[in-house]
Short mmCIF file of C-alpha atoms in Angstrom, two decimals:
data_model
loop_
_atom_site.label_atom_id
_atom_site.label_comp_id
_atom_site.label_asym_id
_atom_site.label_seq_id
_atom_site.Cartn_x
_atom_site.Cartn_y
_atom_site.Cartn_z
CA MET A 1 -67.55 3.95 -22.97
CA SER A 2 -64.02 4.77 -23.89
CA PRO A 3 -61.31 2.74 -22.15
CA PRO A 4 -59.48 4.46 -19.24
CA LYS A 5 -56.47 6.47 -20.27
CA ARG A 6 -53.06 5.42 -19.05
CA LYS A 7 -50.50 7.84 -17.70
CA ARG A 8 -47.81 8.76 -20.13
CA GLY A 9 -44.73 6.58 -19.73
CA GLY A 10 -46.39 4.50 -17.02
CA GLN A 11 -46.74 0.75 -17.10
CA GLY A 12 -49.20 -1.36 -15.20
CA PRO A 13 -48.26 -4.41 -13.16
CA ALA A 14 -49.35 -6.67 -16.03
CA ASP A 15 -46.82 -5.07 -18.38
CA LYS A 16 -43.91 -5.94 -16.09
CA LYS A 17 -44.61 -9.65 -16.40
CA ALA A 18 -43.39 -11.80 -19.25
CA LYS A 19 -45.81 -12.17 -22.18
CA LYS A 20 -46.71 -15.26 -24.17
CA VAL A 21 -47.08 -14.79 -27.94
CA LYS A 22 -48.69 -17.18 -30.42
CA ILE A 23 -47.59 -17.46 -34.04
CA VAL A 24 -50.51 -18.45 -36.29
CA ALA A 25 -50.05 -19.50 -39.92
CA ASP A 26 -52.10 -17.96 -42.89
CA GLY A 27 -53.52 -15.19 -40.66
CA GLY A 28 -56.53 -17.32 -39.67
CA GLU A 29 -58.11 -17.77 -36.28
CA ALA A 30 -56.17 -19.51 -33.59
CA PRO A 31 -57.12 -23.22 -33.55
CA SER A 32 -57.61 -25.25 -30.41
CA LYS A 33 -54.58 -25.93 -28.24
CA SER A 34 -52.49 -28.78 -29.51
CA GLU A 35 -48.88 -29.86 -29.58
CA GLN A 36 -48.24 -27.78 -32.68
CA GLU A 37 -49.50 -24.63 -30.92
CA LYS A 38 -47.31 -25.24 -27.89
CA LYS A 39 -44.32 -25.52 -30.16
CA ASN A 40 -45.12 -22.18 -31.84
CA GLU A 41 -45.49 -20.32 -28.52
CA PHE A 42 -42.48 -18.53 -27.08
CA THR A 43 -41.94 -16.26 -24.05
CA ILE A 44 -40.73 -12.65 -24.23
CA PRO A 45 -38.71 -11.82 -21.08
CA ALA A 46 -39.45 -8.70 -19.07
CA PRO A 47 -37.35 -5.59 -19.78
CA VAL A 48 -34.09 -5.38 -17.90
CA SER A 49 -34.99 -2.09 -16.28
CA MET A 50 -38.20 -3.55 -14.85
CA GLY A 51 -36.34 -6.02 -12.56
CA LYS A 52 -36.58 -5.78 -8.82
CA TRP A 53 -33.69 -4.47 -6.72
CA THR A 54 -33.18 -7.16 -4.09
CA ASN A 55 -29.48 -6.96 -3.17
CA LYS A 56 -29.49 -3.83 -0.99
CA GLU A 57 -25.73 -3.47 -0.64
CA ARG A 58 -24.62 0.08 0.19
CA VAL A 59 -21.00 1.11 0.72
CA LEU A 60 -19.97 4.11 2.80
CA ILE A 61 -16.72 5.70 1.55
CA PHE A 62 -15.19 8.37 3.77
CA SER A 63 -11.99 9.17 5.66
CA SER A 64 -10.43 10.68 8.74
CA ARG A 65 -8.99 14.18 8.91
CA GLY A 66 -5.44 14.81 7.74
CA ILE A 67 -5.59 13.16 4.29
CA ASN A 68 -3.78 14.71 1.36
CA PHE A 69 -5.13 15.69 -2.07
CA ARG A 70 -4.21 12.35 -3.65
CA THR A 71 -6.33 10.40 -1.17
CA ARG A 72 -9.23 12.79 -1.67
CA HIS A 73 -9.12 12.26 -5.44
CA LEU A 74 -8.88 8.48 -4.95
CA MET A 75 -12.01 8.51 -2.79
CA GLN A 76 -13.87 10.54 -5.41
CA ASP A 77 -12.79 8.12 -8.15
CA LEU A 78 -14.04 5.14 -6.14
CA ARG A 79 -17.39 6.87 -5.63
CA ASN A 80 -17.66 7.49 -9.36
CA ILE A 81 -17.01 3.87 -10.33
CA MET A 82 -19.23 2.49 -7.52
CA PRO A 83 -22.80 3.82 -7.97
CA HIS A 84 -23.99 2.01 -4.82
CA SER A 85 -21.63 4.06 -2.61
CA LYS A 86 -22.38 6.93 -0.24
CA ALA A 87 -20.24 9.76 1.12
CA ASP A 88 -19.93 11.32 4.54
CA THR A 89 -17.97 14.07 6.26
CA LYS A 90 -14.48 13.43 7.59
CA MET A 91 -14.25 11.77 10.97
CA ASP A 92 -12.35 13.39 13.81
CA ARG A 93 -9.05 11.81 14.79
CA LYS A 94 -10.00 11.73 18.46
CA ASP A 95 -12.98 9.46 17.80
CA LYS A 96 -12.45 5.73 18.08
CA LEU A 97 -12.96 3.44 15.12
CA PHE A 98 -16.06 1.82 16.64
CA VAL A 99 -17.88 5.10 15.91
CA VAL A 100 -17.71 4.18 12.20
CA ASN A 101 -20.27 1.40 12.83
CA GLU A 102 -22.75 3.97 14.16
CA VAL A 103 -22.10 6.25 11.17
CA CYS A 104 -22.79 3.33 8.81
CA GLU A 105 -26.02 2.55 10.66
CA ILE A 106 -27.17 6.17 10.38
CA LYS A 107 -26.35 6.17 6.65
CA ASN A 108 -28.11 2.80 6.20
CA CYS A 109 -24.91 1.16 4.85
CA ASN A 110 -23.77 -2.40 5.48
CA LYS A 111 -20.27 -2.08 3.96
CA CYS A 112 -17.59 0.50 4.62
CA LEU A 113 -14.36 1.73 3.03
CA PHE A 114 -12.63 3.93 5.61
CA PHE A 115 -9.35 5.72 4.81
CA GLU A 116 -7.20 6.58 7.82
CA ALA A 117 -4.27 8.99 7.47
CA LYS A 118 -1.29 9.04 9.83
CA LYS A 119 1.68 11.43 9.93
CA LYS A 120 0.32 13.07 6.75
CA GLN A 121 2.20 10.51 4.66
CA ASP A 122 0.90 7.02 5.53
CA LEU A 123 -2.55 5.94 4.31
CA TYR A 124 -4.42 2.96 5.77
CA MET A 125 -7.66 1.53 4.37
CA TRP A 126 -10.26 -0.40 6.36
CA ILE A 127 -12.76 -2.59 4.52
CA SER A 128 -15.49 -3.84 6.81
CA ASN A 129 -18.80 -5.65 6.88
CA THR A 130 -20.69 -3.54 9.40
CA PRO A 131 -21.76 -3.99 12.11
CA HIS A 132 -20.80 -7.62 12.80
CA GLY A 133 -17.60 -8.04 10.81
CA PRO A 134 -15.25 -9.30 9.57
CA SER A 135 -12.93 -6.42 8.70
CA ALA A 136 -9.45 -6.03 7.20
CA LYS A 137 -6.83 -3.33 7.50
CA PHE A 138 -4.48 -2.49 4.60
CA LEU A 139 -1.61 -0.13 3.94
CA VAL A 140 -2.33 1.69 0.66
CA GLN A 141 0.70 2.22 -1.59
CA ASN A 142 1.43 3.46 -5.13
CA ILE A 143 -1.77 5.49 -5.55
CA HIS A 144 -2.52 6.82 -9.05
CA THR A 145 -5.82 8.63 -9.62
CA LEU A 146 -7.90 9.04 -12.78
CA ALA A 147 -6.81 12.64 -13.34
CA GLU A 148 -3.16 11.69 -12.90
CA LEU A 149 -3.06 8.65 -15.18
CA LYS A 150 -4.84 10.11 -18.25
CA MET A 151 -5.43 6.65 -19.70
CA THR A 152 -7.25 6.12 -22.99
CA GLY A 153 -9.85 3.77 -21.46
CA ASN A 154 -13.37 4.97 -20.70
CA CYS A 155 -16.62 3.44 -19.46
CA LEU A 156 -20.21 4.46 -18.86
CA LYS A 157 -20.81 6.05 -15.48
CA GLY A 158 -22.93 3.77 -13.32
CA SER A 159 -22.31 0.61 -15.36
CA ARG A 160 -21.82 -2.65 -13.50
CA PRO A 161 -18.28 -4.11 -13.41
CA LEU A 162 -16.96 -7.63 -13.71
CA LEU A 163 -14.64 -8.75 -10.91
CA SER A 164 -11.54 -10.73 -11.83
CA PHE A 165 -9.50 -12.45 -9.10
CA ASP A 166 -6.10 -14.08 -9.09
CA PRO A 167 -6.17 -17.91 -8.75
CA LYS A 168 -4.22 -17.52 -5.47
CA PHE A 169 -7.40 -16.16 -3.85
CA ASP A 170 -8.83 -19.71 -3.80
CA LYS A 171 -5.72 -21.40 -2.42
CA GLU A 172 -5.27 -19.70 0.96
CA PRO A 173 -8.04 -19.08 3.54
CA GLN A 174 -7.18 -15.44 4.30
CA TYR A 175 -7.36 -14.56 0.61
CA ALA A 176 -10.64 -16.46 0.24
CA LEU A 177 -12.13 -14.31 3.02
CA LEU A 178 -10.83 -11.14 1.36
CA LYS A 179 -12.27 -12.26 -1.98
CA GLU A 180 -15.75 -12.52 -0.47
CA LEU A 181 -15.33 -9.07 1.12
CA PHE A 182 -14.24 -7.56 -2.20
CA ILE A 183 -17.13 -9.20 -4.07
CA GLN A 184 -19.72 -7.84 -1.65
CA THR A 185 -18.13 -4.38 -1.54
CA PHE A 186 -17.04 -3.59 -5.09
CA SER A 187 -19.72 -5.37 -7.14
CA THR A 188 -22.69 -3.16 -8.04
CA PRO A 189 -26.02 -4.83 -7.16
CA GLN A 190 -28.28 -5.75 -10.05
CA TYR A 191 -31.16 -3.33 -10.78
CA HIS A 192 -29.65 -0.69 -8.48
CA PRO A 193 -31.47 2.64 -9.10
CA LYS A 194 -28.23 4.53 -9.85
CA SER A 195 -26.68 1.77 -11.98
CA GLN A 196 -26.91 1.21 -15.72
CA PRO A 197 -27.75 -2.22 -17.20
CA PHE A 198 -24.41 -2.52 -19.01
CA VAL A 199 -21.15 -4.33 -18.30
CA ASP A 200 -18.29 -2.49 -19.97
CA HIS A 201 -15.43 -2.52 -17.46
CA ILE A 202 -13.64 -4.96 -15.18
CA PHE A 203 -11.98 -4.74 -11.75
CA THR A 204 -8.91 -6.96 -11.36
CA PHE A 205 -7.41 -8.06 -8.05
CA THR A 206 -3.97 -9.62 -8.52
CA ILE A 207 -1.63 -11.01 -5.83
CA ALA A 208 2.06 -10.29 -6.37
CA ASP A 209 4.87 -9.70 -3.88
CA ASN A 210 2.47 -10.53 -0.99
CA ARG A 211 0.33 -7.54 -1.96
CA ILE A 212 -3.01 -7.07 -3.73
CA TRP A 213 -2.86 -4.94 -6.91
CA PHE A 214 -6.09 -3.21 -7.98
CA ARG A 215 -6.68 -2.22 -11.62
CA ASN A 216 -9.71 -1.00 -13.58
CA TYR A 217 -9.95 -1.86 -17.31
CA GLN A 218 -12.39 -1.05 -20.10
CA ILE A 219 -13.72 -3.93 -22.21
CA ILE A 220 -13.59 -2.95 -25.88
CA GLU A 221 -16.54 -4.38 -27.82
CA GLU A 222 -14.76 -4.99 -31.12
CA ASP A 223 -12.16 -7.53 -30.00
CA ALA A 224 -12.83 -7.81 -26.22
CA SER A 225 -9.40 -6.38 -25.45
CA LEU A 226 -8.69 -4.45 -22.25
CA VAL A 227 -7.63 -0.81 -21.91
CA GLU A 228 -6.82 0.58 -18.48
CA ILE A 229 -9.03 3.36 -17.12
CA GLY A 230 -7.84 3.91 -13.52
CA PRO A 231 -7.52 4.44 -10.64
CA ARG A 232 -4.81 2.04 -9.53
CA PHE A 233 -3.38 1.27 -6.10
CA VAL A 234 -1.69 -1.51 -4.11
CA LEU A 235 -3.05 -2.97 -0.86
CA ASN A 236 -0.59 -4.40 1.66
CA LEU A 237 -2.53 -6.56 4.12
CA ILE A 238 -1.82 -5.95 7.81
CA LYS A 239 -4.51 -7.81 9.80
CA ILE A 240 -7.93 -9.41 9.46
CA PHE A 241 -10.29 -8.96 12.45
CA GLN A 242 -13.33 -10.98 13.38
CA GLY A 243 -15.41 -7.94 14.31
CA SER A 244 -16.02 -4.66 12.53
CA PHE A 245 -13.05 -2.32 13.13
CA GLY A 246 -11.72 -4.50 15.93
CA GLY A 247 -12.18 -7.76 17.75
CA PRO A 248 -10.09 -10.95 17.78
CA THR A 249 -7.36 -11.17 15.13
CA LEU A 250 -8.06 -13.85 12.55
CA TYR A 251 -4.89 -13.35 10.51
CA GLU A 252 -1.74 -11.24 10.76
CA ASN A 253 0.56 -10.78 7.80
CA PRO A 254 4.09 -11.96 8.70
CA TYR A 255 5.58 -10.16 5.68
CA PHE A 256 4.23 -6.74 6.60
CA GLN A 257 6.73 -4.05 7.55
CA SER A 258 5.50 -0.82 9.07
CA PRO A 259 6.33 2.40 7.20
CA ASN A 260 8.15 3.75 10.28
CA MET A 261 10.49 0.74 10.31
CA HIS A 262 11.00 1.06 6.55
CA ARG A 263 11.94 4.74 6.87
CA ARG A 264 14.29 3.89 9.77
CA GLU A 265 16.08 1.29 7.65
CA MET A 266 16.37 3.80 4.80
CA ARG A 267 17.96 6.35 7.14
CA LEU A 268 20.37 3.74 8.56
CA ALA A 269 21.33 2.67 5.03
CA ALA A 270 21.98 6.31 4.04
CA ALA A 271 24.07 6.87 7.19
CA ALA A 272 26.07 3.69 6.49
CA LYS A 273 26.76 4.95 2.96
CA VAL A 274 28.07 8.26 4.32
CA ARG A 275 30.28 6.47 6.86
CA GLU A 276 31.63 4.20 4.14
CA LYS A 277 32.52 7.21 1.96
CA GLN A 278 34.32 8.85 4.90
CA MET A 279 36.31 5.67 5.59
CA VAL A 280 37.31 5.44 1.91
CA LYS A 281 38.53 9.05 2.01
CA GLU A 282 40.57 8.40 5.15
CA MET A 283 42.13 5.27 3.64
CA GLN A 284 43.08 7.20 0.50
CA LYS A 285 44.63 9.96 2.63
CA MET A 286 46.70 7.43 4.60
CA LYS A 287 47.93 5.80 1.40
CA ARG A 288 49.04 9.18 0.02
CA THR A 289 51.04 10.05 3.18
CA GLN A 290 52.74 6.62 3.19
CA ALA A 291 53.69 7.02 -0.46
CA LYS A 292 55.23 10.45 0.24
CA GLU A 293 57.36 9.10 3.10
CA GLU A 294 58.66 6.23 1.02
CA VAL A 295 59.64 8.52 -1.87
CA GLY A 296 61.35 11.10 0.40
CA LYS A 297 63.65 8.54 2.05
CA ASP A 298 66.70 7.62 -0.13
CA VAL A 299 68.12 4.19 0.60
CA THR A 300 71.58 5.00 -0.97
CA ALA A 301 72.08 8.19 1.04
CA ASP A 302 74.07 6.39 3.79
CA VAL A 303 76.61 4.83 1.39
CA PHE A 304 79.05 7.80 1.30
CA LEU A 305 78.84 8.68 4.99
CA THR A 306 82.19 8.06 6.87
CA PRO A 307 82.22 7.74 10.62
CA ALA A 308 83.85 10.70 12.46
CA GLU A 309 86.72 10.27 14.98
CA GLU A 310 85.56 9.75 18.47
CA LYS A 311 86.57 12.58 20.79
CA PRO A 312 86.82 12.14 24.53
CA VAL A 313 84.02 13.66 26.42
CA TYR A 314 85.25 16.72 28.43
CA ILE A 315 83.21 17.65 31.42
CA GLU A 316 83.79 21.09 32.98
CA THR A 317 83.71 20.98 36.75
CA GLU A 318 84.32 24.71 37.29
CA ALA A 319 82.36 27.61 35.94
CA PRO A 320 84.18 29.67 33.27
CA GLU A 321 85.57 33.12 34.15
CA PRO A 322 83.29 36.00 33.27
CA LYS A 323 84.42 38.16 30.35
CA VAL A 324 85.21 41.80 31.16
CA MET A 325 83.53 44.22 28.81
CA LYS A 326 85.07 47.73 28.41
CA LYS A 327 82.48 50.42 28.42
CA ASN A 328 83.34 53.89 26.96
CA LYS A 329 80.77 56.20 28.32
CA HIS A 330 81.92 59.18 26.26
CA LYS A 331 82.40 57.56 22.91
CA ALA A 332 82.69 60.07 20.07
CA PHE A 333 80.42 59.90 17.14
CA LYS A 334 81.65 58.65 13.81
CA ARG A 335 81.72 62.12 12.31
CA GLN A 336 83.81 63.47 15.20
CA ARG A 337 86.25 60.56 14.92
CA MET A 338 86.69 61.22 11.24
CA GLN A 339 87.38 64.92 11.89
CA LYS A 340 90.02 64.09 14.48
CA ALA A 341 91.72 61.72 12.09
CA ARG A 342 91.85 64.39 9.35
CA SER A 343 93.21 67.06 11.68
CA GLY A 344 95.88 64.71 13.09
#
């Protein structure tokens, strides 16, 4: 009987296991087991693609209504560099944030990146471990997408990234909690069906100016140097909550300033500048008028003035007599007068 045919490209359960190979000298038959044989045996590991996917981390990336084009492109870039992510439709503004936990449960996701837009100019990002927490709220600043940057770096789509963290993440407890959240959210699980078994790029999280700076770099094989790919953005921490999208506050950033307050200070500074310019103009105008008065007044003008004789003051007690005016009703014209003078 002929042996049973295998399906093309298929592998049985025995093929997935590691194999033991013996190396025999002179091409003869394998002798009995001894110490020399055990030394010549070595194990071939199973192929990388045949591993089992055990870390079932799934991240839901979506947003509320009212986001701009830049946020939409940023979300798409994050989905491209995170093969274990899922997308969903925009959430209505009227819905409360606790609804996000139900959406994650429906989508079978245990991590969430939720972008919340306010006033069509402020962008907030929630990163949460659903449904039990913890969660953190950030203000997203200085967003630059892949299409906007046009960097020279490139990486394979679906490859697994390395995560690099600033040493400050291990010094303070709030940053240590955020580090664990970032590791569980941004790292692609091993043997994920949509991932590739390569590591060719690196995510860096750096703390500077009380903010977290995110960068994505390509690892060049020749000299292991880094070339930026994108996207890039800055996270300004607001609060860390014990629950998912709410609950008791574990940490509140004392250095955070709301965008509304920042805009108010900018307006007050601009108004103060305008008032200062107006005051400078008024001061210059006053100086000009004072200079004109000083130049117009001659100090030596009173030298040649002689005092006049004092006259007694005469006070009239009676009204003056009215003047009598002669009125000639029939006054001849000038031509008639001249004729009379010629004839006389």
